[in-house]
């Protein structure tokens, strides 16, 4: 057993964890390999993270798998990523079924290749009966796209007379985001030592805690996840209140 696992407070787990899986290409370069090698090696990191979150009892795990900006990468790399996604859904199906994991996606999936969309739909259907963690793949996703899409929907509803303009508030916009069915993330992890969101969950991360790991994603394992959760549990989440107010609420 990991030395870190017993340090995790099972009563204070983040309900929703988002992961920006960064550093595949740079890690491959350090190994003297092409960037695609890093993406293939990262499958083990995905498996370890998904399995660990499911075992701990995390409710939702969102993996930032492909952003809208990633289309600007070399065509060979993009094609390899799309095929890897298809292959991984098939190879990890047993893991998902054994752990009751339900698969879902957010993002403009209509813009993905047909084979990728078909693999995703099949995976969603096959895991729909699960009663465990929700695994959400953010594909062809960006926070700006999500907010703009929600704003456009609100504008159309107002123009069509289905919504009053003075009813436009935070709740109205949140209800039209691609994540409307899921709670906002409480913990966002980014690997590879970078310290930015890169257009991920711009609205939803308003009160998320951030954990930046120096580890490249292909080397990220269970202990790295445990370290992030332990760090999260050591923080005081005040949501605009003072420490004294929190203590009074806990001990009236």
PDB file of C-alpha atoms in Angstrom:
ATOM      1  CA  UNK A   1       0.000   0.000   0.000  1.00  0.00           C
ATOM      2  CA  UNK A   2       1.125   3.539  -0.699  1.00  0.00           C
ATOM      3  CA  UNK A   3       2.471   5.506   2.272  1.00  0.00           C
ATOM      4  CA  UNK A   4       0.298   8.441   1.152  1.00  0.00           C
ATOM      5  CA  UNK A   5      -3.031   6.643   0.888  1.00  0.00           C
ATOM      6  CA  UNK A   6      -3.635   6.387   4.688  1.00  0.00           C
ATOM      7  CA  UNK A   7      -3.116  10.168   4.947  1.00  0.00           C
ATOM      8  CA  UNK A   8      -6.219  10.876   2.835  1.00  0.00           C
ATOM      9  CA  UNK A   9      -9.354  11.827   4.773  1.00  0.00           C
ATOM     10  CA  UNK A  10     -12.131   9.836   3.094  1.00  0.00           C
ATOM     11  CA  UNK A  11     -14.715  12.293   4.463  1.00  0.00           C
ATOM     12  CA  UNK A  12     -13.138  15.292   2.711  1.00  0.00           C
ATOM     13  CA  UNK A  13     -12.550  14.042  -0.808  1.00  0.00           C
ATOM     14  CA  UNK A  14     -13.009  16.519  -3.655  1.00  0.00           C
ATOM     15  CA  UNK A  15     -16.307  15.586  -5.296  1.00  0.00           C
ATOM     16  CA  UNK A  16     -15.090  16.610  -8.745  1.00  0.00           C
ATOM     17  CA  UNK A  17     -11.475  16.589  -9.936  1.00  0.00           C
ATOM     18  CA  UNK A  18     -10.354  18.097 -13.228  1.00  0.00           C
ATOM     19  CA  UNK A  19      -6.991  17.159 -14.748  1.00  0.00           C
ATOM     20  CA  UNK A  20      -5.031  19.065 -17.388  1.00  0.00           C
ATOM     21  CA  UNK A  21      -2.880  16.236 -18.727  1.00  0.00           C
ATOM     22  CA  UNK A  22       0.202  18.141 -19.851  1.00  0.00           C
ATOM     23  CA  UNK A  23       3.742  17.262 -20.864  1.00  0.00           C
ATOM     24  CA  UNK A  24       3.375  14.218 -23.121  1.00  0.00           C
ATOM     25  CA  UNK A  25       5.377  15.676 -26.000  1.00  0.00           C
ATOM     26  CA  UNK A  26       8.085  17.221 -23.853  1.00  0.00           C
ATOM     27  CA  UNK A  27       8.480  13.992 -21.895  1.00  0.00           C
ATOM     28  CA  UNK A  28       8.891  12.032 -25.144  1.00  0.00           C
ATOM     29  CA  UNK A  29      11.549  14.497 -26.301  1.00  0.00           C
ATOM     30  CA  UNK A  30      13.529  13.904 -23.105  1.00  0.00           C
ATOM     31  CA  UNK A  31      13.421  10.186 -23.959  1.00  0.00           C
ATOM     32  CA  UNK A  32      14.698  10.838 -27.475  1.00  0.00           C
ATOM     33  CA  UNK A  33      11.347   9.729 -28.907  1.00  0.00           C
ATOM     34  CA  UNK A  34       8.746  11.383 -31.162  1.00  0.00           C
ATOM     35  CA  UNK A  35       5.893  13.292 -29.467  1.00  0.00           C
ATOM     36  CA  UNK A  36       3.392  10.555 -30.331  1.00  0.00           C
ATOM     37  CA  UNK A  37       5.351   8.182 -28.093  1.00  0.00           C
ATOM     38  CA  UNK A  38       4.494  10.406 -25.154  1.00  0.00           C
ATOM     39  CA  UNK A  39       0.774  10.229 -25.892  1.00  0.00           C
ATOM     40  CA  UNK A  40       0.850   6.428 -26.080  1.00  0.00           C
ATOM     41  CA  UNK A  41       2.839   6.212 -22.847  1.00  0.00           C
ATOM     42  CA  UNK A  42       0.284   8.428 -21.131  1.00  0.00           C
ATOM     43  CA  UNK A  43      -2.405   5.737 -21.305  1.00  0.00           C
ATOM     44  CA  UNK A  44      -0.946   4.162 -18.159  1.00  0.00           C
ATOM     45  CA  UNK A  45      -1.283   7.511 -16.368  1.00  0.00           C
ATOM     46  CA  UNK A  46      -4.924   7.761 -17.381  1.00  0.00           C
ATOM     47  CA  UNK A  47      -5.528   4.225 -16.133  1.00  0.00           C
ATOM     48  CA  UNK A  48      -3.836   4.881 -12.781  1.00  0.00           C
ATOM     49  CA  UNK A  49      -5.728   8.138 -12.242  1.00  0.00           C
ATOM     50  CA  UNK A  50      -9.135   6.783 -13.229  1.00  0.00           C
ATOM     51  CA  UNK A  51      -8.704   3.634 -11.161  1.00  0.00           C
ATOM     52  CA  UNK A  52      -7.471   5.551  -8.101  1.00  0.00           C
ATOM     53  CA  UNK A  53     -10.311   8.084  -8.208  1.00  0.00           C
ATOM     54  CA  UNK A  54     -12.872   5.306  -8.578  1.00  0.00           C
ATOM     55  CA  UNK A  55     -11.370   3.355  -5.668  1.00  0.00           C
ATOM     56  CA  UNK A  56     -11.327   6.424  -3.418  1.00  0.00           C
ATOM     57  CA  UNK A  57     -14.926   7.299  -4.175  1.00  0.00           C
ATOM     58  CA  UNK A  58     -14.460  10.513  -6.155  1.00  0.00           C
ATOM     59  CA  UNK A  59     -17.780  11.331  -7.820  1.00  0.00           C
ATOM     60  CA  UNK A  60     -16.593  13.042 -10.996  1.00  0.00           C
ATOM     61  CA  UNK A  61     -13.297  13.077 -12.888  1.00  0.00           C
ATOM     62  CA  UNK A  62     -12.827  15.300 -15.942  1.00  0.00           C
ATOM     63  CA  UNK A  63      -9.791  14.744 -18.149  1.00  0.00           C
ATOM     64  CA  UNK A  64      -8.857  17.590 -20.498  1.00  0.00           C
ATOM     65  CA  UNK A  65      -8.006  15.332 -23.421  1.00  0.00           C
ATOM     66  CA  UNK A  66      -8.128  17.624 -26.481  1.00  0.00           C
ATOM     67  CA  UNK A  67      -8.658  21.377 -26.609  1.00  0.00           C
ATOM     68  CA  UNK A  68     -10.016  23.438 -29.485  1.00  0.00           C
ATOM     69  CA  UNK A  69      -6.492  24.848 -29.870  1.00  0.00           C
ATOM     70  CA  UNK A  70      -4.945  21.388 -30.250  1.00  0.00           C
ATOM     71  CA  UNK A  71      -6.109  21.264 -33.877  1.00  0.00           C
ATOM     72  CA  UNK A  72      -3.165  23.577 -34.626  1.00  0.00           C
ATOM     73  CA  UNK A  73      -0.699  20.802 -33.821  1.00  0.00           C
ATOM     74  CA  UNK A  74       0.954  18.791 -36.629  1.00  0.00           C
ATOM     75  CA  UNK A  75      -1.585  16.753 -38.591  1.00  0.00           C
ATOM     76  CA  UNK A  76       0.242  13.490 -37.870  1.00  0.00           C
ATOM     77  CA  UNK A  77       0.071  14.106 -34.113  1.00  0.00           C
ATOM     78  CA  UNK A  78      -3.626  15.036 -34.208  1.00  0.00           C
ATOM     79  CA  UNK A  79      -4.450  11.920 -36.214  1.00  0.00           C
ATOM     80  CA  UNK A  80      -2.502   9.750 -33.784  1.00  0.00           C
ATOM     81  CA  UNK A  81      -4.337  11.305 -30.830  1.00  0.00           C
ATOM     82  CA  UNK A  82      -7.735  10.604 -32.383  1.00  0.00           C
ATOM     83  CA  UNK A  83      -6.824   6.984 -33.081  1.00  0.00           C
ATOM     84  CA  UNK A  84      -5.343   6.585 -29.598  1.00  0.00           C
ATOM     85  CA  UNK A  85      -8.612   7.776 -28.126  1.00  0.00           C
ATOM     86  CA  UNK A  86     -10.523   5.117 -30.059  1.00  0.00           C
ATOM     87  CA  UNK A  87      -8.077   2.405 -29.015  1.00  0.00           C
ATOM     88  CA  UNK A  88      -8.020   3.469 -25.355  1.00  0.00           C
ATOM     89  CA  UNK A  89     -11.793   3.431 -24.965  1.00  0.00           C
ATOM     90  CA  UNK A  90     -11.757  -0.177 -26.164  1.00  0.00           C
ATOM     91  CA  UNK A  91      -8.778  -1.297 -24.095  1.00  0.00           C
ATOM     92  CA  UNK A  92     -10.044   0.345 -20.893  1.00  0.00           C
ATOM     93  CA  UNK A  93     -13.656  -0.821 -21.170  1.00  0.00           C
ATOM     94  CA  UNK A  94     -13.135  -3.659 -18.691  1.00  0.00           C
ATOM     95  CA  UNK A  95     -11.681  -1.219 -16.132  1.00  0.00           C
ATOM     96  CA  UNK A  96     -14.714   1.032 -16.485  1.00  0.00           C
ATOM     97  CA  UNK A  97     -17.242  -1.780 -16.280  1.00  0.00           C
ATOM     98  CA  UNK A  98     -15.510  -3.458 -13.327  1.00  0.00           C
ATOM     99  CA  UNK A  99     -15.580  -0.168 -11.386  1.00  0.00           C
ATOM    100  CA  UNK A 100     -19.072   0.944 -12.404  1.00  0.00           C
ATOM    101  CA  UNK A 101     -17.617   3.982 -14.191  1.00  0.00           C
ATOM    102  CA  UNK A 102     -19.901   5.922 -16.523  1.00  0.00           C
ATOM    103  CA  UNK A 103     -18.319   7.624 -19.525  1.00  0.00           C
ATOM    104  CA  UNK A 104     -19.423  11.067 -20.733  1.00  0.00           C
ATOM    105  CA  UNK A 105     -18.028  13.843 -22.917  1.00  0.00           C
ATOM    106  CA  UNK A 106     -18.118  17.624 -23.036  1.00  0.00           C
ATOM    107  CA  UNK A 107     -17.039  19.834 -25.914  1.00  0.00           C
ATOM    108  CA  UNK A 108     -17.860  20.252 -29.577  1.00  0.00           C
ATOM    109  CA  UNK A 109     -17.736  16.535 -30.322  1.00  0.00           C
ATOM    110  CA  UNK A 110     -19.477  17.078 -33.666  1.00  0.00           C
ATOM    111  CA  UNK A 111     -16.128  18.360 -34.898  1.00  0.00           C
ATOM    112  CA  UNK A 112     -14.322  15.082 -34.127  1.00  0.00           C
ATOM    113  CA  UNK A 113     -13.626  12.407 -36.756  1.00  0.00           C
ATOM    114  CA  UNK A 114     -16.466   9.951 -37.326  1.00  0.00           C
ATOM    115  CA  UNK A 115     -14.545   6.959 -35.955  1.00  0.00           C
ATOM    116  CA  UNK A 116     -13.803   8.870 -32.773  1.00  0.00           C
ATOM    117  CA  UNK A 117     -17.434   9.912 -32.332  1.00  0.00           C
ATOM    118  CA  UNK A 118     -18.600   6.330 -32.867  1.00  0.00           C
ATOM    119  CA  UNK A 119     -16.126   4.956 -30.302  1.00  0.00           C
ATOM    120  CA  UNK A 120     -17.216   7.571 -27.779  1.00  0.00           C
ATOM    121  CA  UNK A 121     -20.907   6.855 -28.308  1.00  0.00           C
ATOM    122  CA  UNK A 122     -20.329   3.127 -27.940  1.00  0.00           C
ATOM    123  CA  UNK A 123     -18.373   3.679 -24.737  1.00  0.00           C
ATOM    124  CA  UNK A 124     -21.097   5.932 -23.332  1.00  0.00           C
ATOM    125  CA  UNK A 125     -23.781   3.363 -24.124  1.00  0.00           C
ATOM    126  CA  UNK A 126     -21.834   0.396 -22.741  1.00  0.00           C
ATOM    127  CA  UNK A 127     -21.086   2.132 -19.427  1.00  0.00           C
ATOM    128  CA  UNK A 128     -24.461   3.833 -18.966  1.00  0.00           C
ATOM    129  CA  UNK A 129     -25.565   1.298 -16.347  1.00  0.00           C
ATOM    130  CA  UNK A 130     -22.663   2.033 -14.014  1.00  0.00           C
ATOM    131  CA  UNK A 131     -23.368   3.269 -10.494  1.00  0.00           C
ATOM    132  CA  UNK A 132     -19.910   4.617  -9.709  1.00  0.00           C
ATOM    133  CA  UNK A 133     -17.764   7.552 -10.798  1.00  0.00           C
ATOM    134  CA  UNK A 134     -18.571   9.701 -13.814  1.00  0.00           C
ATOM    135  CA  UNK A 135     -15.555   9.924 -16.146  1.00  0.00           C
ATOM    136  CA  UNK A 136     -15.885  13.006 -18.360  1.00  0.00           C
ATOM    137  CA  UNK A 137     -13.627  13.478 -21.366  1.00  0.00           C
ATOM    138  CA  UNK A 138     -13.231  17.116 -22.458  1.00  0.00           C
ATOM    139  CA  UNK A 139     -12.767  16.796 -26.215  1.00  0.00           C
ATOM    140  CA  UNK A 140     -12.577  19.659 -28.699  1.00  0.00           C
ATOM    141  CA  UNK A 141     -13.334  21.716 -25.601  1.00  0.00           C
ATOM    142  CA  UNK A 142     -12.358  25.154 -24.371  1.00  0.00           C
ATOM    143  CA  UNK A 143     -13.718  27.346 -21.609  1.00  0.00           C
ATOM    144  CA  UNK A 144     -14.258  30.277 -23.977  1.00  0.00           C
ATOM    145  CA  UNK A 145     -16.178  28.060 -26.409  1.00  0.00           C
ATOM    146  CA  UNK A 146     -18.348  26.823 -23.555  1.00  0.00           C
ATOM    147  CA  UNK A 147     -19.188  30.313 -22.277  1.00  0.00           C
ATOM    148  CA  UNK A 148     -19.794  31.722 -25.770  1.00  0.00           C
ATOM    149  CA  UNK A 149     -22.075  28.808 -26.614  1.00  0.00           C
ATOM    150  CA  UNK A 150     -24.103  29.337 -23.426  1.00  0.00           C
ATOM    151  CA  UNK A 151     -24.328  33.099 -24.056  1.00  0.00           C
ATOM    152  CA  UNK A 152     -25.515  32.488 -27.613  1.00  0.00           C
ATOM    153  CA  UNK A 153     -28.230  30.153 -26.344  1.00  0.00           C
ATOM    154  CA  UNK A 154     -29.368  32.751 -23.806  1.00  0.00           C
ATOM    155  CA  UNK A 155     -29.465  35.447 -26.494  1.00  0.00           C
ATOM    156  CA  UNK A 156     -31.575  33.213 -28.732  1.00  0.00           C
ATOM    157  CA  UNK A 157     -34.002  32.498 -25.886  1.00  0.00           C
ATOM    158  CA  UNK A 158     -34.382  36.205 -25.106  1.00  0.00           C
ATOM    159  CA  UNK A 159     -34.845  37.061 -28.793  1.00  0.00           C
ATOM    160  CA  UNK A 160     -37.468  34.334 -29.088  1.00  0.00           C
ATOM    161  CA  UNK A 161     -39.364  35.572 -26.064  1.00  0.00           C
ATOM    162  CA  UNK A 162     -38.715  32.392 -24.069  1.00  0.00           C
ATOM    163  CA  UNK A 163     -36.613  34.191 -21.445  1.00  0.00           C
ATOM    164  CA  UNK A 164     -36.702  37.672 -19.942  1.00  0.00           C
ATOM    165  CA  UNK A 165     -33.465  39.663 -20.116  1.00  0.00           C
ATOM    166  CA  UNK A 166     -33.614  40.447 -16.398  1.00  0.00           C
ATOM    167  CA  UNK A 167     -33.537  36.691 -15.729  1.00  0.00           C
ATOM    168  CA  UNK A 168     -29.979  36.459 -17.069  1.00  0.00           C
ATOM    169  CA  UNK A 169     -27.840  35.682 -14.049  1.00  0.00           C
ATOM    170  CA  UNK A 170     -25.024  33.326 -13.069  1.00  0.00           C
ATOM    171  CA  UNK A 171     -27.399  30.422 -12.552  1.00  0.00           C
ATOM    172  CA  UNK A 172     -28.960  30.928 -15.985  1.00  0.00           C
ATOM    173  CA  UNK A 173     -25.582  30.810 -17.720  1.00  0.00           C
ATOM    174  CA  UNK A 174     -24.356  27.846 -15.642  1.00  0.00           C
ATOM    175  CA  UNK A 175     -27.485  25.932 -16.618  1.00  0.00           C
ATOM    176  CA  UNK A 176     -26.527  26.250 -20.288  1.00  0.00           C
ATOM    177  CA  UNK A 177     -22.879  25.227 -20.058  1.00  0.00           C
ATOM    178  CA  UNK A 178     -21.815  21.799 -21.272  1.00  0.00           C
ATOM    179  CA  UNK A 179     -21.200  20.895 -17.616  1.00  0.00           C
ATOM    180  CA  UNK A 180     -24.736  21.751 -16.490  1.00  0.00           C
ATOM    181  CA  UNK A 181     -25.338  18.197 -15.235  1.00  0.00           C
ATOM    182  CA  UNK A 182     -22.151  18.104 -13.129  1.00  0.00           C
ATOM    183  CA  UNK A 183     -20.937  19.940 -10.025  1.00  0.00           C
ATOM    184  CA  UNK A 184     -18.146  22.480 -10.457  1.00  0.00           C
ATOM    185  CA  UNK A 185     -14.666  21.049  -9.890  1.00  0.00           C
ATOM    186  CA  UNK A 186     -13.227  21.442  -6.417  1.00  0.00           C
ATOM    187  CA  UNK A 187      -9.687  20.434  -7.395  1.00  0.00           C
ATOM    188  CA  UNK A 188      -7.884  21.036 -10.691  1.00  0.00           C
ATOM    189  CA  UNK A 189      -4.552  19.312 -11.254  1.00  0.00           C
ATOM    190  CA  UNK A 190      -2.097  20.335 -13.956  1.00  0.00           C
ATOM    191  CA  UNK A 191       1.030  18.330 -14.662  1.00  0.00           C
ATOM    192  CA  UNK A 192       4.426  19.187 -16.194  1.00  0.00           C
ATOM    193  CA  UNK A 193       5.139  22.268 -14.066  1.00  0.00           C
ATOM    194  CA  UNK A 194       3.036  24.727 -16.081  1.00  0.00           C
ATOM    195  CA  UNK A 195       0.898  27.181 -14.094  1.00  0.00           C
ATOM    196  CA  UNK A 196      -2.089  28.089 -16.242  1.00  0.00           C
ATOM    197  CA  UNK A 197      -5.583  26.861 -17.098  1.00  0.00           C
ATOM    198  CA  UNK A 198      -5.073  26.811 -20.882  1.00  0.00           C
ATOM    199  CA  UNK A 199      -8.740  27.573 -21.550  1.00  0.00           C
ATOM    200  CA  UNK A 200     -10.056  24.808 -19.291  1.00  0.00           C
ATOM    201  CA  UNK A 201     -13.144  25.316 -17.073  1.00  0.00           C
ATOM    202  CA  UNK A 202     -12.832  29.112 -17.070  1.00  0.00           C
ATOM    203  CA  UNK A 203     -16.293  29.590 -15.555  1.00  0.00           C
ATOM    204  CA  UNK A 204     -16.491  26.410 -13.500  1.00  0.00           C
ATOM    205  CA  UNK A 205     -13.114  26.923 -11.781  1.00  0.00           C
ATOM    206  CA  UNK A 206     -14.166  30.100  -9.957  1.00  0.00           C
ATOM    207  CA  UNK A 207     -13.651  28.449  -6.551  1.00  0.00           C
ATOM    208  CA  UNK A 208     -11.547  25.446  -7.487  1.00  0.00           C
ATOM    209  CA  UNK A 209      -8.294  24.703  -5.696  1.00  0.00           C
ATOM    210  CA  UNK A 210      -5.284  24.332  -8.023  1.00  0.00           C
ATOM    211  CA  UNK A 211      -2.456  21.855  -7.729  1.00  0.00           C
ATOM    212  CA  UNK A 212       0.503  22.152 -10.100  1.00  0.00           C
ATOM    213  CA  UNK A 213       2.643  19.045 -10.313  1.00  0.00           C
ATOM    214  CA  UNK A 214       6.160  19.147 -11.779  1.00  0.00           C
ATOM    215  CA  UNK A 215       5.675  15.583 -13.058  1.00  0.00           C
ATOM    216  CA  UNK A 216       5.156  15.102 -16.791  1.00  0.00           C
ATOM    217  CA  UNK A 217       1.823  13.416 -17.432  1.00  0.00           C
ATOM    218  CA  UNK A 218       3.268  10.089 -18.745  1.00  0.00           C
ATOM    219  CA  UNK A 219       4.969   9.650 -15.353  1.00  0.00           C
ATOM    220  CA  UNK A 220       1.944  10.634 -13.237  1.00  0.00           C
ATOM    221  CA  UNK A 221       0.883   7.752 -10.979  1.00  0.00           C
ATOM    222  CA  UNK A 222      -1.334   7.039  -7.979  1.00  0.00           C
ATOM    223  CA  UNK A 223       1.013   8.607  -5.431  1.00  0.00           C
ATOM    224  CA  UNK A 224       1.029  11.836  -7.455  1.00  0.00           C
ATOM    225  CA  UNK A 225      -2.755  11.909  -7.342  1.00  0.00           C
ATOM    226  CA  UNK A 226      -2.753  11.155  -3.612  1.00  0.00           C
ATOM    227  CA  UNK A 227      -0.302  14.016  -3.018  1.00  0.00           C
ATOM    228  CA  UNK A 228      -2.640  16.412  -4.841  1.00  0.00           C
ATOM    229  CA  UNK A 229      -5.640  15.302  -2.774  1.00  0.00           C
ATOM    230  CA  UNK A 230      -3.702  15.565   0.494  1.00  0.00           C
ATOM    231  CA  UNK A 231      -2.622  19.075  -0.464  1.00  0.00           C
ATOM    232  CA  UNK A 232      -6.257  19.937  -1.244  1.00  0.00           C
ATOM    233  CA  UNK A 233      -7.393  18.666   2.149  1.00  0.00           C
ATOM    234  CA  UNK A 234      -4.872  20.871   3.942  1.00  0.00           C
ATOM    235  CA  UNK A 235      -6.375  24.053   2.501  1.00  0.00           C
ATOM    236  CA  UNK A 236      -9.045  26.204   4.098  1.00  0.00           C
ATOM    237  CA  UNK A 237     -11.865  26.784   1.602  1.00  0.00           C
ATOM    238  CA  UNK A 238     -13.544  30.007   2.719  1.00  0.00           C
ATOM    239  CA  UNK A 239     -15.687  31.020  -0.303  1.00  0.00           C
ATOM    240  CA  UNK A 240     -15.397  34.700   0.604  1.00  0.00           C
ATOM    241  CA  UNK A 241     -15.944  34.171   4.330  1.00  0.00           C
ATOM    242  CA  UNK A 242     -13.413  34.576   7.131  1.00  0.00           C
ATOM    243  CA  UNK A 243     -11.787  31.756   9.066  1.00  0.00           C
ATOM    244  CA  UNK A 244     -13.740  32.824  12.137  1.00  0.00           C
ATOM    245  CA  UNK A 245     -17.048  32.542  10.279  1.00  0.00           C
ATOM    246  CA  UNK A 246     -16.167  29.034   9.146  1.00  0.00           C
ATOM    247  CA  UNK A 247     -15.324  27.997  12.683  1.00  0.00           C
ATOM    248  CA  UNK A 248     -18.604  29.395  13.994  1.00  0.00           C
ATOM    249  CA  UNK A 249     -20.537  27.505  11.304  1.00  0.00           C
ATOM    250  CA  UNK A 250     -18.741  24.281  12.227  1.00  0.00           C
ATOM    251  CA  UNK A 251     -19.085  24.787  15.989  1.00  0.00           C
ATOM    252  CA  UNK A 252     -22.311  26.794  16.562  1.00  0.00           C
TER     253      UNK A 252
END
